[in-house]
Every structure is written in structure tokens, then in C-alpha cells.
Short mmCIF file of C-alpha atoms and ligand atoms in Angstrom, two decimals:
data_model
loop_
_atom_site.label_atom_id
_atom_site.label_comp_id
_atom_site.label_asym_id
_atom_site.label_seq_id
_atom_site.Cartn_x
_atom_site.Cartn_y
_atom_site.Cartn_z
CA MET A 813 14.96 -19.94 16.91
CA PRO A 814 13.26 -20.37 13.50
CA ALA A 815 15.68 -20.30 10.56
CA LEU A 816 15.51 -17.95 7.61
CA ARG A 817 16.14 -19.35 4.14
CA GLN A 818 15.63 -18.43 0.54
CA ALA A 819 12.20 -19.38 -0.83
CA GLY A 820 11.86 -21.96 -3.60
CA VAL A 821 9.24 -22.86 -6.17
CA SER A 822 8.41 -26.02 -4.20
CA ASP A 823 7.18 -23.75 -1.34
CA HIS A 824 4.33 -22.40 -3.46
CA GLY A 825 1.58 -24.83 -2.41
CA THR A 826 2.53 -24.53 1.26
CA LEU A 827 2.49 -20.72 1.13
CA VAL A 828 -0.96 -20.64 -0.47
CA GLY A 829 -2.13 -22.94 2.34
CA CYS A 830 -0.53 -20.62 4.93
CA VAL A 831 -2.40 -17.61 3.55
CA GLN A 832 -5.71 -19.46 3.62
CA ARG A 833 -5.09 -20.68 7.18
CA TRP A 834 -3.51 -17.57 8.72
CA TRP A 835 -6.15 -15.25 7.33
CA GLY A 836 -8.99 -17.72 7.82
CA ASP A 837 -10.02 -16.23 11.20
CA SER A 838 -10.46 -12.67 9.99
CA ARG A 839 -11.97 -13.40 6.57
CA THR A 840 -14.55 -15.60 4.92
CA PRO A 841 -13.11 -18.66 3.08
CA GLU A 842 -13.86 -16.87 -0.19
CA GLN A 843 -11.96 -13.74 0.95
CA ALA A 844 -9.02 -15.90 2.10
CA ARG A 845 -9.03 -17.61 -1.29
CA GLU A 846 -9.04 -14.23 -3.05
CA LEU A 847 -6.08 -13.16 -0.94
CA SER A 848 -4.15 -16.27 -1.91
CA LEU A 849 -4.53 -15.16 -5.56
CA LEU A 850 -1.99 -12.46 -4.68
CA LEU A 851 0.50 -15.33 -4.57
CA PRO A 852 0.54 -16.92 -8.02
CA ARG A 853 3.32 -19.41 -8.66
CA LEU A 854 5.18 -16.92 -10.85
CA PHE A 855 6.51 -15.11 -7.76
CA LEU A 856 8.30 -18.31 -6.72
CA GLN A 857 9.29 -19.27 -10.24
CA PHE A 858 10.94 -15.96 -11.02
CA PHE A 859 11.61 -14.21 -7.68
CA SER A 860 12.48 -16.95 -5.22
CA GLY A 861 16.07 -15.67 -5.12
CA THR A 862 14.89 -12.50 -3.38
CA SER A 863 12.06 -14.06 -1.36
CA LEU A 864 12.38 -15.55 2.12
CA VAL A 865 10.70 -18.11 4.34
CA LEU A 866 11.08 -18.58 8.06
CA GLU A 867 11.01 -22.21 9.05
CA GLU A 868 10.67 -23.94 12.40
CA GLY A 869 11.44 -27.60 11.96
CA ALA A 870 9.76 -28.42 8.67
CA GLU A 871 6.99 -25.87 9.19
CA ILE A 872 6.85 -22.46 7.48
CA ARG A 873 5.93 -19.81 10.07
CA ALA A 874 6.42 -16.62 8.02
CA PHE A 875 7.40 -15.49 4.53
CA LEU A 876 8.30 -12.45 2.46
CA ILE A 877 7.81 -12.23 -1.30
CA GLY A 878 9.98 -9.49 -2.77
CA PHE A 879 12.01 -8.65 -5.84
CA TYR A 880 14.24 -6.03 -7.42
CA ALA A 881 12.79 -3.71 -10.07
CA ALA A 882 13.63 -4.80 -13.62
CA ASP A 883 12.94 -1.28 -14.93
CA ASN A 884 15.59 0.47 -12.86
CA GLY A 885 18.63 -0.40 -10.78
CA THR A 886 17.57 1.40 -7.62
CA GLU A 887 14.29 0.02 -6.30
CA ALA A 888 13.39 -3.16 -4.44
CA TYR A 889 9.77 -4.09 -3.82
CA ILE A 890 8.09 -6.13 -1.09
CA HIS A 891 4.93 -7.64 -2.51
CA PHE A 892 3.63 -9.74 0.35
CA VAL A 893 4.60 -10.54 3.91
CA GLY A 894 2.81 -12.94 6.18
CA VAL A 895 3.45 -14.12 9.72
CA ASP A 896 1.70 -17.02 11.48
CA PRO A 897 -0.78 -15.32 13.88
CA GLU A 898 0.79 -17.28 16.78
CA LEU A 899 4.14 -15.59 16.12
CA ARG A 900 3.00 -12.01 15.56
CA GLY A 901 4.35 -9.20 17.72
CA GLN A 902 7.71 -10.91 18.27
CA GLY A 903 9.82 -9.13 15.65
CA VAL A 904 9.42 -11.78 12.95
CA ALA A 905 8.32 -9.43 10.15
CA ARG A 906 11.03 -6.98 11.23
CA ARG A 907 13.57 -9.79 10.81
CA LEU A 908 12.27 -10.60 7.31
CA TYR A 909 12.22 -6.94 6.19
CA THR A 910 15.70 -6.35 7.63
CA ALA A 911 17.18 -9.40 5.87
CA PHE A 912 15.53 -8.47 2.56
CA SER A 913 16.64 -4.83 2.80
CA ARG A 914 20.21 -5.67 3.80
CA ARG A 915 20.60 -8.00 0.84
CA ALA A 916 18.96 -5.49 -1.54
CA ALA A 917 21.34 -2.77 -0.36
CA GLU A 918 24.31 -5.10 -0.88
CA GLU A 919 23.04 -5.64 -4.42
CA GLY A 920 23.08 -1.87 -4.99
CA ARG A 921 19.40 -1.09 -4.42
CA THR A 922 18.79 2.20 -2.61
CA GLU A 923 15.06 2.11 -1.87
CA VAL A 924 12.43 -0.38 -0.74
CA ARG A 925 8.80 0.14 -1.70
CA ALA A 926 5.59 -1.56 -0.59
CA ILE A 927 1.83 -0.89 -0.62
CA THR A 928 -1.11 -1.85 1.54
CA SER A 929 -4.84 -1.34 1.76
CA PRO A 930 -6.07 1.74 3.70
CA THR A 931 -8.14 -0.61 5.88
CA ASN A 932 -5.07 -2.62 6.97
CA ALA A 933 -4.26 -0.59 10.10
CA GLY A 934 -1.84 -3.26 11.36
CA SER A 935 0.20 -3.15 8.17
CA ILE A 936 0.25 0.67 8.18
CA ALA A 937 1.46 0.69 11.81
CA PHE A 938 4.04 -1.97 11.00
CA HIS A 939 5.50 -0.05 8.04
CA ARG A 940 5.66 3.14 10.08
CA ALA A 941 7.42 1.29 12.90
CA MET A 942 9.88 -0.01 10.29
CA GLY A 943 10.75 3.56 9.27
CA PHE A 944 8.85 3.71 5.97
CA SER A 945 7.40 7.02 4.89
CA VAL A 946 3.95 7.31 3.32
CA GLU A 947 3.91 8.69 -0.22
CA SER A 948 1.58 11.61 -0.69
CA GLY A 949 -1.70 10.55 -2.34
CA ASP A 950 -4.87 12.41 -3.35
CA ARG A 951 -6.86 12.14 -0.10
CA GLU A 952 -6.56 11.19 3.56
CA ILE A 953 -8.27 8.44 5.56
CA ASP A 954 -7.76 8.60 9.34
CA GLY A 955 -4.75 10.88 8.82
CA VAL A 956 -3.10 8.53 6.30
CA SER A 957 -2.48 9.67 2.72
CA VAL A 958 -4.21 7.36 0.22
CA HIS A 959 -3.99 6.86 -3.56
CA THR A 960 -7.56 6.45 -4.83
CA ASP A 961 -8.11 3.64 -7.41
CA TYR A 962 -4.38 2.90 -7.32
CA ASP A 963 -4.83 -0.76 -8.35
CA GLY A 964 -8.07 -0.27 -10.28
CA PRO A 965 -11.60 1.00 -9.52
CA GLY A 966 -12.22 0.88 -5.76
CA GLN A 967 -8.73 -0.50 -5.09
CA ASP A 968 -7.25 2.31 -3.01
CA ARG A 969 -3.75 1.87 -1.60
CA VAL A 970 -1.31 3.41 0.87
CA CYS A 971 2.20 3.56 -0.65
CA PHE A 972 5.38 3.27 1.40
CA ARG A 973 9.04 3.87 0.65
CA LYS A 974 12.24 3.72 2.63
CA GLY A 975 15.83 4.50 1.69
CA ILE A 976 18.34 1.73 2.37
CA ALA A 977 22.11 1.71 2.52
CA PRO A 978 24.62 -1.13 2.85
C1 COA B 864 1.78 -6.89 9.63
C2 COA B 864 2.59 -8.13 10.06
C3 COA B 864 3.40 -8.61 8.86
C4 COA B 864 3.51 -7.74 11.23
O1 COA B 864 4.27 -8.90 11.59
P1 COA B 864 4.90 -9.06 13.07
O2 COA B 864 5.91 -10.15 12.99
O3 COA B 864 3.82 -9.18 14.06
O4 COA B 864 5.63 -7.65 13.24
P2 COA B 864 6.89 -7.35 14.19
O5 COA B 864 6.69 -8.06 15.49
O6 COA B 864 8.14 -7.65 13.44
O7 COA B 864 6.73 -5.80 14.42
C5 COA B 864 7.68 -4.85 13.98
C6 COA B 864 7.20 -3.49 14.44
O8 COA B 864 5.92 -3.18 13.87
C7 COA B 864 4.97 -2.92 14.90
N1 COA B 864 3.70 -3.58 14.54
C8 COA B 864 3.56 -4.79 13.93
N2 COA B 864 2.25 -5.11 13.80
C9 COA B 864 1.57 -4.08 14.37
C10 COA B 864 0.18 -3.84 14.57
N3 COA B 864 -0.76 -4.70 14.15
N4 COA B 864 -0.17 -2.69 15.20
C11 COA B 864 0.76 -1.80 15.62
N5 COA B 864 2.10 -1.98 15.46
C12 COA B 864 2.49 -3.11 14.84
C13 COA B 864 5.52 -3.58 16.13
O9 COA B 864 5.04 -2.93 17.29
C14 COA B 864 7.00 -3.43 15.96
O10 COA B 864 7.42 -2.14 16.36
P3 COA B 864 8.77 -1.96 17.26
O11 COA B 864 9.81 -2.84 16.60
O12 COA B 864 9.03 -0.50 17.15
O13 COA B 864 8.40 -2.44 18.61
C15 COA B 864 1.66 -9.27 10.58
O14 COA B 864 0.79 -8.76 11.55
C16 COA B 864 0.85 -9.96 9.50
O15 COA B 864 1.25 -10.98 8.94
N6 COA B 864 -0.34 -9.36 9.20
C17 COA B 864 -1.22 -9.89 8.18
C18 COA B 864 -0.63 -9.74 6.80
C19 COA B 864 -0.43 -8.33 6.35
O16 COA B 864 -1.17 -7.44 6.67
N7 COA B 864 0.66 -8.15 5.60
C20 COA B 864 1.07 -6.85 5.12
C21 COA B 864 0.41 -6.45 3.86
S1 COA B 864 0.80 -7.54 2.50
#
């Protein structure tokens, strides 16, 4: 069974490569490159203590980039999760979310938040299956509440939250 460990700054290059590879099938190389820009080194320089990688042998098969809010003592945030397409549908992301949430709750956090794009039906289904609720936005797409221009013009997002307890 692949082992879960804390991420480290030395994982950064590998994770960028994972994003470009794992998303390469469904996107153009340029789109995959744009996606990897969601993973600047700073996340591993300053948030590796709350981020996780799943390793099989020496190979990274999944990861979760997350952190605890600096502006309050209650929220934890999952910025990015990725699972090797060969391992999807086997409970890997559930394992990562559960480990992150358990640790966050132990550290006194009471809520996990995350966002995704309205077009990412898989991610929306995943978060619902994980017990997240959708925050009310300003319009609906396919029955899902959406925040228009959430991350800037044309960058609509679906926002999730879930209460956690130790
Ligand atoms: C979304 C993603 C992280 C799910 O990872 P995964 O390891 O396949 O998910 P799991 O096997 O742990 O699934 C957990 C639950 O979510 C559900 N789920 C996961 N992906 C789903 C999908 N595409 N459609 C419907 N349900 C899905 C599973 O059925 C499961 O439900 P259950 O436990 O009630 O049976 C993975 O598909 C992925 O890496 N996608 C691309 C990246 C992405 O979109 N990331 C999120 C936004 S940053």
C-alpha cells in the first residue's frame, strides 16, 4: 500500500511534473502548464508541514497541498489535490482529505474549505461524496451554486466547506 508522508520543498519539481503528466491527456500542453502555475514553490516552502504526498516506492502517486488560515484560528484550506489517473476511484483522495482533516482538527481547526471550477464535475462530485456542502453563490449551473468572477473576471468558482472535529 502506498505510504503517506509530509511534503517537502524538494518535492516541488516532481509535483509540477506530475501535474503536467497527469493532466496531459485532458488538456493541451499549454493548459497543463497553466495548471502547474497553481503550484508555485511557495506552497512547499511555507506549507509543507500541512501538505501530503502519497508515495509508492520512490514514485509520487498523489498529493494534497493544504494549510491553516493565518487570519483566524478556525479554518483549514485545501488548495490542490491530485491523484495519478491510474489510481483514481480507489479512495486515494479520500485518504488524503481524511488525513489532512484529522490533523487539522487535532490542531484546533473546526472547518475545511476548498474551491473548484464549475466545469470540474469530477471534483464537485468528489467534494459532495466527502460530505462538503456548497456555499450559496449568485447563480446556478447544472443545479450547483456558483460564485461569478470569484477569482477574477471569468474565473467562476464553486466553494465548499465542511465542519471537522477531533
Ligand atoms: C477529484 C480527484 C481528486 C478524486 O480522487 P480519487 O482518488 O479518484 O477519489 P476517491 O477514490 O478517494 O473518491 C472518494 C469519493 O468521491 C467520489 N468521486 C471521486 N471522483 C469522482 C468522480 N469523478 N465522479 C463522481 N464521484 C467521484 C467517489 O465515488 C468516492 O465516493 P464514495 O467514497 O462515497 O464511494 C481525482 O479525480 C483527481 O485528481 N482529479 C483531477 C484533479 C482535480 O480535479 N482536483 C480537484 C480540484 S483542485
